């Protein structure tokens, strides 16, 4: 709690609104002076949290601040060159698997080297170690950023109370606990992990200006799917998703839905952009469903380069926080079909701004895609309304909101 002239001032009061929290014009920080901001994350593989850090870092750098990203797992750093190309300083504070006392020493020294830095931790591991080590080292209290409903590690049932208890204690060392959706905050509070008075919602930022025009994005997608027109003349409709190839994204559901869509619309093409441990299994299922000519897995794609070229953007996740892919698709005015994962129903106004289906519902996902392809004008009108909803979630405004929490 902060005070102004002896009157208590709670930052949450400035940002509460029905729907997405935080759609308000931010105030400037009291001094406006450049600050040093440190993001901490476990690893730098390409993922939603890493991309969000990049978006915020760009906005902070543009505003004249100094930005550093620290990470722990040296073998997982595919995103490091992207951050460095944007002008972000990147530091590896190496941690070996299991118990690593030297890691605690290194992290403590790293945090103590600049106790005035504004520290934001992303994910459970980063928040755990930064709070355990930072307080004794004299580092400033961090803001813990939670990006998914699960948050706590998957531990045996007997160990879960101890893990929850430790988190409740450490939460007191956090300046704030910030989630990117109200659903996540409600889940954390209901499970007894975080006190409601400690929790805030700040949505993900969206770099709308970075999204390339539809014509350019469409041309890139045509290169991937091979060709433009089908046998009857019209251009192939292109449906796609961008996701890590991991279980939580439930991409087998998308492949099975693609089979239904292609049986109804033979010219349809699907693009699944991303890499991950489930690639071989997805390729096998694609072959089993005889989708080789229709479904393409080109590896990691930059969302800003391709999303605007899609006719439908599809998310089939079983669990999410605030899905960046849905946000970026909305910002690009692309019709969205999504499971009811995380904040997706909140973003899509319970189906008024896009099509929703239950997680794992192959038929529901397929029908949502077919609805978009068969009534494109109506789908585009919904997508235009969805884009309007995001008008205030700019990187500059969202980054400023984080800075405000340190004042």
Short mmCIF file of C-alpha atoms in Angstrom, two decimals:
data_model
loop_
_atom_site.label_atom_id
_atom_site.label_comp_id
_atom_site.label_asym_id
_atom_site.label_seq_id
_atom_site.Cartn_x
_atom_site.Cartn_y
_atom_site.Cartn_z
CA UNK A 1 0.00 0.00 0.00
CA UNK A 2 1.29 3.48 -0.86
CA UNK A 3 0.38 6.82 0.73
CA UNK A 4 -0.04 10.28 -0.71
CA UNK A 5 -0.45 13.13 1.73
CA UNK A 6 -1.28 10.64 4.49
CA UNK A 7 -4.04 8.99 2.43
CA UNK A 8 -3.66 5.33 1.48
CA UNK A 9 -3.42 4.76 -2.25
CA UNK A 10 -3.76 1.24 -3.64
CA UNK A 11 -2.47 0.82 -7.23
CA UNK A 12 -5.27 -1.66 -7.92
CA UNK A 13 -7.85 1.11 -7.62
CA UNK A 14 -6.51 2.71 -10.78
CA UNK A 15 -6.77 -0.43 -12.85
CA UNK A 16 -10.01 -2.24 -11.99
CA UNK A 17 -12.58 -2.52 -14.73
CA UNK A 18 -14.90 -5.21 -16.03
CA UNK A 19 -13.41 -7.37 -18.78
CA UNK A 20 -9.64 -6.97 -19.16
CA UNK A 21 -8.21 -5.16 -16.15
CA UNK A 22 -6.01 -2.17 -16.70
CA UNK A 23 -7.41 -0.45 -19.79
CA UNK A 24 -6.63 3.01 -18.43
CA UNK A 25 -4.24 5.76 -19.40
CA UNK A 26 -1.12 5.31 -17.23
CA UNK A 27 0.38 8.12 -15.25
CA UNK A 28 4.06 8.98 -15.55
CA UNK A 29 6.41 7.92 -12.79
CA UNK A 30 7.13 10.64 -10.26
CA UNK A 31 10.66 11.36 -11.40
CA UNK A 32 10.61 10.34 -15.06
CA UNK A 33 14.33 9.56 -14.70
CA UNK A 34 15.86 6.58 -16.52
CA UNK A 35 15.78 3.41 -14.47
CA UNK A 36 17.59 0.08 -14.56
CA UNK A 37 15.17 -2.81 -15.04
CA UNK A 38 16.07 -6.48 -14.60
CA UNK A 39 13.90 -9.31 -15.91
CA UNK A 40 14.66 -12.79 -14.51
CA UNK A 41 13.45 -15.99 -16.15
CA UNK A 42 14.52 -19.62 -15.90
CA UNK A 43 15.36 -20.18 -19.58
CA UNK A 44 15.33 -18.44 -22.94
CA UNK A 45 13.61 -20.90 -25.21
CA UNK A 46 11.06 -19.29 -27.55
CA UNK A 47 7.82 -18.98 -25.61
CA UNK A 48 5.08 -16.58 -24.60
CA UNK A 49 6.84 -15.24 -21.50
CA UNK A 50 10.07 -14.65 -23.41
CA UNK A 51 8.22 -12.82 -26.18
CA UNK A 52 6.39 -10.67 -23.65
CA UNK A 53 9.66 -9.72 -21.99
CA UNK A 54 10.99 -8.67 -25.41
CA UNK A 55 7.92 -6.52 -26.08
CA UNK A 56 8.21 -4.79 -22.71
CA UNK A 57 11.99 -4.42 -23.05
CA UNK A 58 11.65 -2.65 -26.39
CA UNK A 59 9.18 -0.18 -24.92
CA UNK A 60 11.39 0.46 -21.88
CA UNK A 61 14.50 0.94 -24.02
CA UNK A 62 12.63 3.38 -26.24
CA UNK A 63 11.67 5.34 -23.13
CA UNK A 64 15.36 5.65 -22.19
CA UNK A 65 15.62 2.97 -19.51
CA UNK A 66 18.33 0.31 -19.19
CA UNK A 67 17.10 -3.28 -19.54
CA UNK A 68 18.81 -6.54 -18.60
CA UNK A 69 17.49 -10.09 -18.83
CA UNK A 70 19.02 -12.77 -16.60
CA UNK A 71 18.40 -16.50 -17.02
CA UNK A 72 19.55 -19.72 -15.36
CA UNK A 73 19.62 -22.55 -17.91
CA UNK A 74 22.49 -22.12 -20.34
CA UNK A 75 21.40 -24.97 -22.61
CA UNK A 76 18.03 -23.29 -23.24
CA UNK A 77 18.86 -19.96 -24.86
CA UNK A 78 17.49 -19.92 -28.42
CA UNK A 79 15.84 -16.55 -27.74
CA UNK A 80 19.01 -14.85 -26.50
CA UNK A 81 20.14 -13.51 -29.93
CA UNK A 82 16.70 -11.96 -30.47
CA UNK A 83 16.91 -10.08 -27.19
CA UNK A 84 20.46 -8.94 -27.85
CA UNK A 85 19.55 -7.76 -31.35
CA UNK A 86 16.91 -5.53 -29.73
CA UNK A 87 19.58 -3.91 -27.54
CA UNK A 88 18.83 -5.86 -24.35
CA UNK A 89 21.75 -6.88 -22.13
CA UNK A 90 21.55 -10.62 -21.39
CA UNK A 91 23.29 -12.35 -18.46
CA UNK A 92 23.54 -16.07 -17.71
CA UNK A 93 23.55 -16.89 -13.99
CA UNK A 94 24.20 -20.59 -14.52
CA UNK A 95 22.44 -23.20 -12.43
CA UNK A 96 23.21 -26.92 -12.58
CA UNK A 97 20.39 -29.44 -12.28
CA UNK A 98 19.43 -30.34 -8.73
CA UNK A 99 21.04 -28.73 -5.69
CA UNK A 100 23.65 -26.13 -6.66
CA UNK A 101 24.96 -24.05 -3.72
CA UNK A 102 27.33 -22.15 -5.99
CA UNK A 103 24.33 -20.97 -8.00
CA UNK A 104 22.87 -19.36 -4.87
CA UNK A 105 26.17 -17.57 -4.28
CA UNK A 106 26.38 -16.38 -7.89
CA UNK A 107 22.77 -15.20 -7.95
CA UNK A 108 23.19 -13.40 -4.64
CA UNK A 109 26.25 -11.53 -5.88
CA UNK A 110 24.51 -10.71 -9.15
CA UNK A 111 21.45 -9.27 -7.41
CA UNK A 112 23.48 -7.40 -4.80
CA UNK A 113 25.66 -5.77 -7.47
CA UNK A 114 22.90 -3.24 -8.16
CA UNK A 115 20.36 -3.15 -5.33
CA UNK A 116 18.51 -0.25 -6.95
CA UNK A 117 17.47 -2.21 -10.03
CA UNK A 118 13.76 -2.77 -10.56
CA UNK A 119 13.38 -6.56 -10.65
CA UNK A 120 10.60 -8.49 -12.38
CA UNK A 121 10.63 -12.29 -12.24
CA UNK A 122 8.73 -14.42 -14.76
CA UNK A 123 7.61 -17.91 -13.73
CA UNK A 124 7.87 -20.02 -10.59
CA UNK A 125 11.57 -20.91 -10.74
CA UNK A 126 12.75 -17.35 -11.30
CA UNK A 127 10.48 -16.02 -8.57
CA UNK A 128 11.52 -18.74 -6.10
CA UNK A 129 15.27 -18.19 -6.35
CA UNK A 130 15.17 -14.39 -6.68
CA UNK A 131 13.15 -14.10 -3.48
CA UNK A 132 15.09 -16.73 -1.52
CA UNK A 133 18.42 -15.18 -2.43
CA UNK A 134 17.54 -11.55 -3.09
CA UNK A 135 16.31 -10.56 0.34
CA UNK A 136 19.44 -11.75 2.25
CA UNK A 137 21.60 -10.21 -0.49
CA UNK A 138 20.00 -6.81 0.01
CA UNK A 139 18.41 -6.65 -3.44
CA UNK A 140 15.25 -4.64 -3.99
CA UNK A 141 11.95 -6.49 -3.59
CA UNK A 142 10.81 -7.93 -6.88
CA UNK A 143 7.52 -8.08 -8.71
CA UNK A 144 6.59 -11.72 -9.35
CA UNK A 145 4.91 -12.19 -12.73
CA UNK A 146 2.71 -15.30 -13.07
CA UNK A 147 1.82 -16.33 -16.61
CA UNK A 148 -0.26 -19.49 -16.23
CA UNK A 149 -2.94 -21.07 -14.06
CA UNK A 150 -0.77 -23.93 -12.82
CA UNK A 151 2.20 -21.82 -11.61
CA UNK A 152 3.41 -24.22 -8.90
CA UNK A 153 5.63 -27.12 -10.01
CA UNK A 154 4.20 -30.58 -10.47
CA UNK A 155 5.11 -32.32 -7.20
CA UNK A 156 3.82 -35.44 -5.41
CA UNK A 157 0.61 -34.78 -3.51
CA UNK A 158 2.26 -35.15 -0.12
CA UNK A 159 4.75 -32.38 -0.97
CA UNK A 160 2.19 -29.92 -2.30
CA UNK A 161 1.22 -28.37 1.09
CA UNK A 162 4.87 -27.61 1.80
CA UNK A 163 5.35 -26.03 -1.64
CA UNK A 164 2.21 -23.93 -1.19
CA UNK A 165 3.31 -22.91 2.29
CA UNK A 166 6.73 -21.81 1.05
CA UNK A 167 5.11 -19.80 -1.72
CA UNK A 168 2.82 -18.03 0.73
CA UNK A 169 5.82 -17.06 2.85
CA UNK A 170 7.86 -15.90 -0.13
CA UNK A 171 4.92 -13.94 -1.53
CA UNK A 172 5.43 -11.55 1.37
CA UNK A 173 8.86 -10.77 -0.09
CA UNK A 174 7.31 -9.85 -3.44
CA UNK A 175 6.44 -6.24 -3.96
CA UNK A 176 3.39 -7.43 -5.89
CA UNK A 177 2.17 -10.64 -7.49
CA UNK A 178 1.12 -9.77 -11.05
CA UNK A 179 -0.86 -12.11 -13.28
CA UNK A 180 -1.86 -11.42 -16.86
CA UNK A 181 -5.52 -12.41 -16.43
CA UNK A 182 -8.18 -12.17 -13.76
CA UNK A 183 -8.78 -15.90 -14.11
CA UNK A 184 -5.21 -16.60 -13.00
CA UNK A 185 -5.52 -14.33 -9.97
CA UNK A 186 -8.81 -15.95 -8.95
CA UNK A 187 -7.20 -19.41 -9.26
CA UNK A 188 -4.17 -18.42 -7.17
CA UNK A 189 -6.35 -16.92 -4.44
CA UNK A 190 -8.82 -19.84 -4.41
CA UNK A 191 -5.95 -22.34 -4.03
CA UNK A 192 -4.53 -20.41 -1.10
CA UNK A 193 -1.28 -19.56 -2.88
CA UNK A 194 -1.55 -15.77 -2.89
CA UNK A 195 -3.47 -13.28 -0.75
CA UNK A 196 -5.90 -11.24 -2.84
CA UNK A 197 -4.57 -7.98 -1.38
CA UNK A 198 -1.17 -8.84 -2.85
CA UNK A 199 -2.39 -9.65 -6.38
CA UNK A 200 -2.82 -7.43 -9.42
CA UNK A 201 -3.79 -8.00 -13.04
CA UNK A 202 -1.78 -6.43 -15.85
CA UNK A 203 -2.61 -7.82 -19.30
CA UNK A 204 -0.01 -8.68 -21.90
CA UNK A 205 1.13 -5.92 -24.20
CA UNK A 206 0.47 -6.15 -27.93
CA UNK A 207 2.86 -4.73 -30.56
CA UNK A 208 0.23 -3.89 -33.15
CA UNK A 209 2.58 -1.59 -35.04
CA UNK A 210 5.01 -4.47 -35.65
CA UNK A 211 2.45 -6.63 -37.45
CA UNK A 212 3.19 -6.67 -41.18
CA UNK A 213 0.35 -5.90 -43.65
CA UNK A 214 -1.88 -8.76 -44.73
CA UNK A 215 -0.50 -8.83 -48.28
CA UNK A 216 3.06 -9.45 -47.10
CA UNK A 217 2.00 -11.96 -44.47
CA UNK A 218 -0.13 -13.78 -47.01
CA UNK A 219 2.76 -14.03 -49.44
CA UNK A 220 4.92 -15.61 -46.72
CA UNK A 221 2.21 -18.16 -45.94
CA UNK A 222 1.80 -18.99 -49.64
CA UNK A 223 5.50 -19.88 -49.72
CA UNK A 224 4.88 -22.34 -46.89
CA UNK A 225 1.70 -24.00 -48.16
CA UNK A 226 2.85 -24.03 -51.80
CA UNK A 227 0.89 -22.13 -54.39
CA UNK A 228 -2.12 -19.89 -54.32
CA UNK A 229 -5.21 -21.11 -56.12
CA UNK A 230 -7.01 -24.41 -55.79
CA UNK A 231 -8.33 -26.49 -58.67
CA UNK A 232 -11.51 -24.46 -58.90
CA UNK A 233 -9.75 -21.12 -59.00
CA UNK A 234 -10.19 -19.46 -55.57
CA UNK A 235 -7.19 -19.06 -53.32
CA UNK A 236 -6.65 -21.67 -50.61
CA UNK A 237 -8.00 -20.58 -47.23
CA UNK A 238 -5.16 -20.75 -44.72
CA UNK A 239 -5.76 -21.68 -41.09
CA UNK A 240 -2.94 -21.56 -38.59
CA UNK A 241 -1.50 -21.52 -35.12
CA UNK A 242 1.84 -20.57 -33.58
CA UNK A 243 2.78 -22.63 -30.55
CA UNK A 244 5.49 -24.69 -28.92
CA UNK A 245 4.98 -28.32 -29.87
CA UNK A 246 4.20 -29.47 -26.34
CA UNK A 247 1.37 -31.39 -24.73
CA UNK A 248 -0.42 -28.41 -23.20
CA UNK A 249 -1.05 -26.93 -26.67
CA UNK A 250 -3.04 -30.09 -27.59
CA UNK A 251 -2.13 -29.90 -31.27
CA UNK A 252 -3.47 -33.41 -31.97
CA UNK A 253 -6.92 -31.89 -31.51
CA UNK A 254 -6.09 -29.33 -34.18
CA UNK A 255 -4.93 -32.06 -36.58
CA UNK A 256 -8.10 -34.08 -36.05
CA UNK A 257 -10.20 -30.94 -36.53
CA UNK A 258 -8.21 -30.20 -39.72
CA UNK A 259 -9.28 -33.58 -41.10
CA UNK A 260 -12.95 -32.60 -40.66
CA UNK A 261 -12.41 -29.14 -42.15
CA UNK A 262 -10.52 -30.45 -45.19
CA UNK A 263 -13.22 -33.05 -45.87
CA UNK A 264 -15.68 -30.14 -46.06
CA UNK A 265 -13.36 -27.57 -47.69
CA UNK A 266 -10.77 -29.56 -49.71
CA UNK A 267 -8.73 -26.47 -50.58
CA UNK A 268 -8.05 -25.52 -46.96
CA UNK A 269 -4.45 -25.47 -45.79
CA UNK A 270 -3.14 -25.52 -42.20
CA UNK A 271 0.11 -24.09 -40.84
CA UNK A 272 1.43 -25.04 -37.39
CA UNK A 273 4.41 -22.82 -36.64
CA UNK A 274 6.67 -23.87 -33.80
CA UNK A 275 9.17 -26.38 -32.46
CA UNK A 276 9.15 -28.70 -29.49
CA UNK A 277 9.37 -32.27 -28.21
CA UNK A 278 6.04 -33.39 -29.75
CA UNK A 279 7.09 -32.80 -33.36
CA UNK A 280 7.66 -36.47 -34.20
CA UNK A 281 4.32 -37.49 -32.69
CA UNK A 282 2.51 -34.74 -34.62
CA UNK A 283 4.18 -35.72 -37.88
CA UNK A 284 3.11 -39.33 -37.29
CA UNK A 285 -0.48 -38.29 -36.63
CA UNK A 286 -0.46 -36.06 -39.70
CA UNK A 287 0.55 -39.08 -41.77
CA UNK A 288 -2.04 -41.31 -40.10
CA UNK A 289 -4.77 -38.79 -40.92
CA UNK A 290 -3.51 -38.42 -44.52
CA UNK A 291 -2.95 -34.70 -44.10
CA UNK A 292 0.53 -34.45 -45.60
CA UNK A 293 -0.45 -32.15 -48.46
CA UNK A 294 -2.70 -29.98 -46.32
CA UNK A 295 -0.95 -29.47 -42.96
CA UNK A 296 2.49 -27.83 -42.81
CA UNK A 297 4.90 -27.74 -39.86
CA UNK A 298 7.58 -25.25 -41.01
CA UNK A 299 9.25 -24.76 -37.62
CA UNK A 300 9.33 -21.54 -35.64
CA UNK A 301 7.72 -18.55 -37.33
CA UNK A 302 7.70 -14.92 -36.26
CA UNK A 303 4.10 -14.12 -35.47
CA UNK A 304 4.29 -10.54 -36.67
CA UNK A 305 5.38 -11.79 -40.09
CA UNK A 306 2.56 -14.27 -40.73
CA UNK A 307 -0.45 -13.84 -38.47
CA UNK A 308 -2.16 -11.14 -40.53
CA UNK A 309 -2.16 -13.49 -43.54
CA UNK A 310 -4.31 -16.14 -41.87
CA UNK A 311 -7.99 -16.60 -42.61
CA UNK A 312 -8.49 -18.15 -39.16
CA UNK A 313 -6.21 -18.31 -36.12
CA UNK A 314 -6.73 -21.35 -33.91
CA UNK A 315 -5.70 -22.06 -30.31
CA UNK A 316 -6.32 -25.58 -28.98
CA UNK A 317 -4.52 -25.34 -25.62
CA UNK A 318 -5.80 -27.13 -22.54
CA UNK A 319 -4.29 -24.50 -20.23
CA UNK A 320 -3.11 -20.89 -20.73
CA UNK A 321 -2.67 -17.63 -18.88
CA UNK A 322 -3.37 -14.84 -21.34
CA UNK A 323 -2.48 -16.40 -24.73
CA UNK A 324 -0.23 -14.14 -26.77
CA UNK A 325 -1.27 -15.85 -30.00
CA UNK A 326 -4.90 -14.90 -29.43
CA UNK A 327 -3.91 -11.33 -28.56
CA UNK A 328 -1.72 -10.94 -31.65
CA UNK A 329 -4.40 -12.44 -33.88
CA UNK A 330 -6.99 -10.05 -32.47
CA UNK A 331 -4.62 -7.11 -33.00
CA UNK A 332 -4.18 -8.20 -36.64
CA UNK A 333 -7.98 -8.38 -37.14
CA UNK A 334 -7.80 -12.13 -37.83
CA UNK A 335 -10.84 -14.26 -36.82
CA UNK A 336 -10.03 -16.44 -33.81
CA UNK A 337 -11.20 -19.94 -32.90
CA UNK A 338 -10.06 -20.96 -29.42
CA UNK A 339 -10.60 -23.36 -26.60
CA UNK A 340 -11.81 -21.96 -23.31
CA UNK A 341 -8.25 -21.91 -22.01
CA UNK A 342 -7.07 -19.25 -19.58
CA UNK A 343 -8.17 -15.74 -20.48
CA UNK A 344 -9.33 -16.64 -24.01
CA UNK A 345 -13.07 -16.42 -23.12
CA UNK A 346 -12.41 -13.10 -21.39
CA UNK A 347 -10.55 -11.76 -24.43
CA UNK A 348 -13.21 -12.96 -26.86
CA UNK A 349 -16.16 -11.72 -24.79
CA UNK A 350 -17.47 -15.25 -24.29
CA UNK A 351 -17.72 -15.85 -28.02
CA UNK A 352 -18.98 -12.47 -29.20
CA UNK A 353 -15.56 -11.63 -30.68
CA UNK A 354 -14.50 -15.13 -31.78
CA UNK A 355 -15.50 -18.77 -31.68
CA UNK A 356 -14.98 -20.82 -28.49
CA UNK A 357 -14.94 -24.57 -27.83
CA UNK A 358 -14.22 -26.81 -24.86
CA UNK A 359 -10.64 -28.08 -24.64
CA UNK A 360 -10.28 -31.35 -26.53
CA UNK A 361 -13.52 -30.83 -28.48
CA UNK A 362 -12.41 -31.78 -32.00
CA UNK A 363 -15.85 -31.24 -33.52
CA UNK A 364 -16.26 -27.87 -31.78
CA UNK A 365 -12.93 -26.60 -33.08
CA UNK A 366 -13.72 -27.85 -36.60
CA UNK A 367 -17.14 -26.21 -36.58
CA UNK A 368 -15.62 -22.94 -35.39
CA UNK A 369 -13.13 -22.98 -38.28
CA UNK A 370 -15.83 -23.88 -40.80
CA UNK A 371 -18.00 -21.06 -39.50
CA UNK A 372 -15.17 -18.62 -40.26
CA UNK A 373 -14.44 -20.05 -43.71
CA UNK A 374 -18.08 -20.22 -44.78
CA UNK A 375 -19.04 -16.74 -43.55
CA UNK A 376 -15.83 -14.72 -43.94
CA UNK A 377 -17.46 -11.28 -43.97
CA UNK A 378 -19.22 -11.91 -40.67
CA UNK A 379 -16.02 -13.37 -39.19
CA UNK A 380 -13.98 -10.35 -40.28
CA UNK A 381 -16.54 -8.02 -38.72
CA UNK A 382 -16.13 -9.84 -35.40
CA UNK A 383 -12.37 -9.67 -35.78
CA UNK A 384 -12.49 -5.91 -36.36
CA UNK A 385 -14.42 -5.46 -33.11
CA UNK A 386 -11.86 -7.65 -31.35
CA UNK A 387 -9.01 -5.47 -32.63
CA UNK A 388 -10.73 -2.38 -31.28
CA UNK A 389 -10.84 -3.95 -27.82
CA UNK A 390 -7.03 -4.02 -27.65
CA UNK A 391 -6.45 -0.38 -28.54
CA UNK A 392 -5.02 0.52 -25.11
CA UNK A 393 -2.81 -2.54 -24.56
CA UNK A 394 0.23 -0.93 -26.15
CA UNK A 395 3.74 -1.87 -24.97
CA UNK A 396 4.42 1.67 -23.73
CA UNK A 397 1.32 1.73 -21.56
CA UNK A 398 1.76 -1.77 -20.16
CA UNK A 399 5.46 -1.19 -19.44
CA UNK A 400 4.56 2.04 -17.66
CA UNK A 401 2.12 0.18 -15.47
CA UNK A 402 4.91 -2.08 -14.24
CA UNK A 403 7.09 0.95 -13.55
CA UNK A 404 4.27 2.54 -11.57
CA UNK A 405 4.26 -0.41 -9.17
CA UNK A 406 7.80 0.44 -8.05
CA UNK A 407 6.87 4.01 -7.08
#
